[in-house]
PDB file of C-alpha atoms in Angstrom:
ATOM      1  CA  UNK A   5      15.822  -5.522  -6.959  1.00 81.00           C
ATOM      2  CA  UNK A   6      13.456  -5.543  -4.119  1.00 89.00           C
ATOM      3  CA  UNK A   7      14.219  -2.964  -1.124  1.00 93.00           C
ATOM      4  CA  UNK A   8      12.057  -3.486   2.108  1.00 94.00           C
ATOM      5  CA  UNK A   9      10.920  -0.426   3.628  1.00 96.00           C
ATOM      6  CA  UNK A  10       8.334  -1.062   6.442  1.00 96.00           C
ATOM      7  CA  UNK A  11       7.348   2.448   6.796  1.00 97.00           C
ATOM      8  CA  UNK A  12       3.825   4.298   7.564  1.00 97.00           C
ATOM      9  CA  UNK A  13       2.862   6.224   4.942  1.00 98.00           C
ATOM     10  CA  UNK A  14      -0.156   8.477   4.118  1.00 98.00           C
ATOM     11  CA  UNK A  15      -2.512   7.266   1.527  1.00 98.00           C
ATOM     12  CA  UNK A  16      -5.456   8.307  -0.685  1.00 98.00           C
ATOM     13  CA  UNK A  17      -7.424   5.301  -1.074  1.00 98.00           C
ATOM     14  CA  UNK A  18     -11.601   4.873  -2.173  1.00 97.00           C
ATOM     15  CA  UNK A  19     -13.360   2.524  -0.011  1.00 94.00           C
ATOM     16  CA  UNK A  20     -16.356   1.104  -1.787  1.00 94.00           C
ATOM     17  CA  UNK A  21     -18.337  -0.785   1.089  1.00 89.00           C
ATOM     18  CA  UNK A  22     -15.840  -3.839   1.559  1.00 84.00           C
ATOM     19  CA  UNK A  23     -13.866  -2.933  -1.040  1.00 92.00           C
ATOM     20  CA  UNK A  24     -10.499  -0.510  -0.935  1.00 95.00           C
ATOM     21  CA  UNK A  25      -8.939   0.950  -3.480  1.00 97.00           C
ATOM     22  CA  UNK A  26      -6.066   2.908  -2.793  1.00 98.00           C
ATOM     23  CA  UNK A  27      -5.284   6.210  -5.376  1.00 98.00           C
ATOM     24  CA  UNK A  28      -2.075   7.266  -4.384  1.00 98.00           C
ATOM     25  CA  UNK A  29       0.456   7.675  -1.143  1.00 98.00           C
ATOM     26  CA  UNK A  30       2.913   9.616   0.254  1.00 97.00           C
ATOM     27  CA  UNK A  31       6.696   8.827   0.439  1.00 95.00           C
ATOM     28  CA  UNK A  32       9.529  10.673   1.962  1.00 92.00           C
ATOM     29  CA  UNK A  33       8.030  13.982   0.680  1.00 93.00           C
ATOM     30  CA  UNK A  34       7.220  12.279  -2.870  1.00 95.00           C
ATOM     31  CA  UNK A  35       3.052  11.384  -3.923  1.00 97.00           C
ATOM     32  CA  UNK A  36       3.350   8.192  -5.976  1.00 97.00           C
ATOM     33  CA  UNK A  37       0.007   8.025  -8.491  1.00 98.00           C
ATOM     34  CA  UNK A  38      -1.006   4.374  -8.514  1.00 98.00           C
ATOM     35  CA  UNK A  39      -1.653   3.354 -12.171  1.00 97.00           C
ATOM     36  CA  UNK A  40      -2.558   0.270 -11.728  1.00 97.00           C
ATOM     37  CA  UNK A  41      -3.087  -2.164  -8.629  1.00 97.00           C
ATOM     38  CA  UNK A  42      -1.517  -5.572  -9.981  1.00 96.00           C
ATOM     39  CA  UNK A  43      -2.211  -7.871  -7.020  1.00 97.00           C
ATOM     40  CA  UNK A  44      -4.134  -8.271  -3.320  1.00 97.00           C
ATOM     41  CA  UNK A  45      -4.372 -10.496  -0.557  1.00 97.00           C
ATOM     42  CA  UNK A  46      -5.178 -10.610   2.858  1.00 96.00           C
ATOM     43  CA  UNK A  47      -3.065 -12.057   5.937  1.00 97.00           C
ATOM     44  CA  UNK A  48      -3.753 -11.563   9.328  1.00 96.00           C
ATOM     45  CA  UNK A  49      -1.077  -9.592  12.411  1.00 92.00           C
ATOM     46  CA  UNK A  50      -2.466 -11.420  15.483  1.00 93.00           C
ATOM     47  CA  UNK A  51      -6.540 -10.105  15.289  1.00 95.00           C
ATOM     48  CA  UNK A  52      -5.756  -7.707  13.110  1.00 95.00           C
ATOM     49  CA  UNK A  53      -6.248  -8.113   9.560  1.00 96.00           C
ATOM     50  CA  UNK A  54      -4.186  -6.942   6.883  1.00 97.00           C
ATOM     51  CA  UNK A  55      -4.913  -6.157   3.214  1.00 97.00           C
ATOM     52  CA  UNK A  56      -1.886  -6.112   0.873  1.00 98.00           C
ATOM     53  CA  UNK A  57      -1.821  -4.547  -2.637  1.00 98.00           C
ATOM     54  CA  UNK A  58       0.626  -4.923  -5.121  1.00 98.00           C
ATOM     55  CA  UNK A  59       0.680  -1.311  -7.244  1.00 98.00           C
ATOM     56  CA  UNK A  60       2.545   0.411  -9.559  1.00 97.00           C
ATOM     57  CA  UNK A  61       3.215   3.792 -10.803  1.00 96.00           C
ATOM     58  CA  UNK A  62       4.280   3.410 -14.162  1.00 94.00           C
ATOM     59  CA  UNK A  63       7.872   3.113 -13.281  1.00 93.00           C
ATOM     60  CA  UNK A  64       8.331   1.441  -9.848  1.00 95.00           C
ATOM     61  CA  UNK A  65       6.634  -1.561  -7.901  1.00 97.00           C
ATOM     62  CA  UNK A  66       5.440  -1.310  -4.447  1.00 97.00           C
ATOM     63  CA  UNK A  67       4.004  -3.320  -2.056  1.00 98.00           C
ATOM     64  CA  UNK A  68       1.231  -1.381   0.805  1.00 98.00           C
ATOM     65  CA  UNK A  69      -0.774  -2.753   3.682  1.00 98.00           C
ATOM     66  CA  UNK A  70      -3.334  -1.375   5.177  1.00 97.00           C
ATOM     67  CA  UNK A  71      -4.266  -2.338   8.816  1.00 97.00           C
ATOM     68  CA  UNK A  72      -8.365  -2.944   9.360  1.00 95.00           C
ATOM     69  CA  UNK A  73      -7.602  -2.816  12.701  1.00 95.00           C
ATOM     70  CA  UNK A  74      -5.431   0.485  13.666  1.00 96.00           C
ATOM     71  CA  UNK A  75      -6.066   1.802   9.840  1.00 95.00           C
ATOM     72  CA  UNK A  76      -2.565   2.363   9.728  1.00 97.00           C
ATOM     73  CA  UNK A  77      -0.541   2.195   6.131  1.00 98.00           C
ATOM     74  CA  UNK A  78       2.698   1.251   5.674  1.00 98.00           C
ATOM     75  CA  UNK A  79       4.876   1.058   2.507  1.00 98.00           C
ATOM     76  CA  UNK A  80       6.123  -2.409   2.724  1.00 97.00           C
ATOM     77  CA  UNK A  81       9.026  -2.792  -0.245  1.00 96.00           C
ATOM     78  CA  UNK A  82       9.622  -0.786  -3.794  1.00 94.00           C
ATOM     79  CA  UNK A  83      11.568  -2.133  -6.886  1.00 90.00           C
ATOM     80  CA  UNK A  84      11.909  -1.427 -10.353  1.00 80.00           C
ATOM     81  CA  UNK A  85       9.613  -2.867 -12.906  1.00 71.00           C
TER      82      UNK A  85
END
């Protein structure tokens, strides 16, 4: 099941000229490791783009954006593998 969260979150991510990898992030007091990013895309929030990345931690799914614009992250939705 699929829970929508749509909250900013702190994030350790490597940024490889246009290329962003994020590491791991912060969630209500809890550091998720990402083991492995599955999927990413890009969509856009008026001028601002977005880049989405499907990751996991082993355990749990979870959906992050990261805004180019305001380089905000947010934690998007979780769910069980």
């Amino acid at each position: 099941m699929t829970t929508i969260i749509g909250e900013t979150i702190k994030v350790g991510a490597v940024f490889s000229g246009a290329v962003v990898q994020p590491r791991w992030f912060d969630h209500r007091q809890r550091r998720h490791e990402v083991a492995a990013i599955t999927y990413q895309w890009r969509s856009r929030a008026g001028e601002a783009v977005l880049l989405h990345f499907a990751v996991s931690d082993g355990t749990n799914l979870f959906e992050l954006s990261f805004n180019q614009q305001s380089l905000a992250w947010r934690l998007e939705k979780s769910g069980a593998v």
